[in-house]
XYZ file of C-alpha atoms in Angstrom:
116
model
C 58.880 40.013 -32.919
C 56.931 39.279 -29.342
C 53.376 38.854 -28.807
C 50.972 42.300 -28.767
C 50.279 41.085 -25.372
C 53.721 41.682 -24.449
C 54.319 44.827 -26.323
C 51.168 46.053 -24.695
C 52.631 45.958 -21.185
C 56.205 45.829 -21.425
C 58.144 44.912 -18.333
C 60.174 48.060 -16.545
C 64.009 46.813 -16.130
C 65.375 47.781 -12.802
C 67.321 50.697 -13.355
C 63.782 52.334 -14.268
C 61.758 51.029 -11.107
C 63.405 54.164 -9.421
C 61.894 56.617 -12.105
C 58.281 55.003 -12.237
C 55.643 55.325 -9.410
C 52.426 53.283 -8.830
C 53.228 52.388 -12.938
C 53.819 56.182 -13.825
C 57.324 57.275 -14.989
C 58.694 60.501 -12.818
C 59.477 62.947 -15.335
C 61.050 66.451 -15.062
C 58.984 68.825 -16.075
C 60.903 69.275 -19.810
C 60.728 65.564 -20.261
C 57.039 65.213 -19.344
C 56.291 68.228 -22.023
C 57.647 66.521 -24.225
C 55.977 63.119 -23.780
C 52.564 65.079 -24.073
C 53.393 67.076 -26.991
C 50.692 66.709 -29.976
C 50.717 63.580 -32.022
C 52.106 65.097 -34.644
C 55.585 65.192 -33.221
C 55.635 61.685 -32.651
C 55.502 60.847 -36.846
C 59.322 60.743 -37.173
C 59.000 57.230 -34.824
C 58.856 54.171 -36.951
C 57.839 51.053 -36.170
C 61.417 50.166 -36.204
C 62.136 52.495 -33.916
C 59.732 51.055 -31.626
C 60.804 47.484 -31.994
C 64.554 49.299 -31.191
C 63.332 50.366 -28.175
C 61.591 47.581 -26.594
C 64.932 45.441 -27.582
C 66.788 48.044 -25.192
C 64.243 48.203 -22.598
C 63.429 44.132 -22.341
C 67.604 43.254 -22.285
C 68.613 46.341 -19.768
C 71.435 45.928 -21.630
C 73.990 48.060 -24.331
C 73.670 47.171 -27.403
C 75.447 46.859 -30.574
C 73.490 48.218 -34.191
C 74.176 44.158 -35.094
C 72.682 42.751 -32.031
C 69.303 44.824 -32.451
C 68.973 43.806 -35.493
C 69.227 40.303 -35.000
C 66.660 40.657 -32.526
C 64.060 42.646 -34.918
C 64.884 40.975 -38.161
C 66.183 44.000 -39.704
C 69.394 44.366 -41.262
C 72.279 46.402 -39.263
C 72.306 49.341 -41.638
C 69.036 50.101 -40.933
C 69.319 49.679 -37.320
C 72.421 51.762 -37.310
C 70.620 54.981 -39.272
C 67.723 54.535 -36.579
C 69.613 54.213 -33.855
C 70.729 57.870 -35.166
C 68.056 59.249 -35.448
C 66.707 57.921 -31.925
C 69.727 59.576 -29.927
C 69.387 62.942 -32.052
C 65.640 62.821 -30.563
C 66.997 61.302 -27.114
C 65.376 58.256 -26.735
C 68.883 56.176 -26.915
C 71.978 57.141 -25.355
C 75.521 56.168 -26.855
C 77.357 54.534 -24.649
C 80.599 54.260 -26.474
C 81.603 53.640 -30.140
C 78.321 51.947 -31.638
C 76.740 50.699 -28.514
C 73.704 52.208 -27.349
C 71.190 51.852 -23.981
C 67.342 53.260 -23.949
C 67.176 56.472 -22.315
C 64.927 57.656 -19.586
C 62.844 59.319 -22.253
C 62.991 56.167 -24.355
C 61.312 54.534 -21.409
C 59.149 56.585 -20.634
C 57.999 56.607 -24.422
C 57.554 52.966 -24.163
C 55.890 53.304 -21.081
C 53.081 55.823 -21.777
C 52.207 53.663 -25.035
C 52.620 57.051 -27.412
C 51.537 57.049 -29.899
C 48.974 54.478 -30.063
């Protein structure tokens, strides 16, 4: 995957510059609870999941399961059952039939570097 210099301060794609404010997302009130809830809540996140995300947030793009995984070195199964997992929790939206897009909770997850 990248450099920890770039997963340290990962660029915002355009369609979030709107939502983020001298470097701070704008969160509802609900979404910004849940970004602050304990640590604990965060232990269903894998590193997979992670690498997911920063895929969707770096391309600004929808993505397929087999794209992602081509781009984490994981195999599309995998991917697929995350990807799951991550739009149960809201962090991906579906966009249509197996294509997927970080949500504005996924960025913001990114963004505030949770959990460490």
């Amino acid at each position: 995957m990248a450099d920890s210099e770039e997963e340290d301060d990962p660029e915002i794609p355009e369609r979030f510059t709107e939502i983020v404010i001298d470097g701070v997302p704008d969160f509802s009130e609900a979404e910004e609870m849940w970004l602050r809830e304990d640590r604990e809540d965060y232990e269903w996140i894998t590193e997979t999941d992670r690498d997911i995300l920063l895929v969707l947030m770096r391309s600004n793009l929808t993505l397929t399961p087999a794209v992602i995984a081509d781009n984490i070195d994981r195999s599309r199964a995998g991917v697929s059952r995350r990807l799951n997992a991550l739009n149960a929790g809201g962090l991906v939206e579906k966009e249509s039939r197996g294509k997927y897009k970080i949500s504005k909770l996924g960025a913001g997850y990114i963004l505030q570097g949770l959990p460490p």
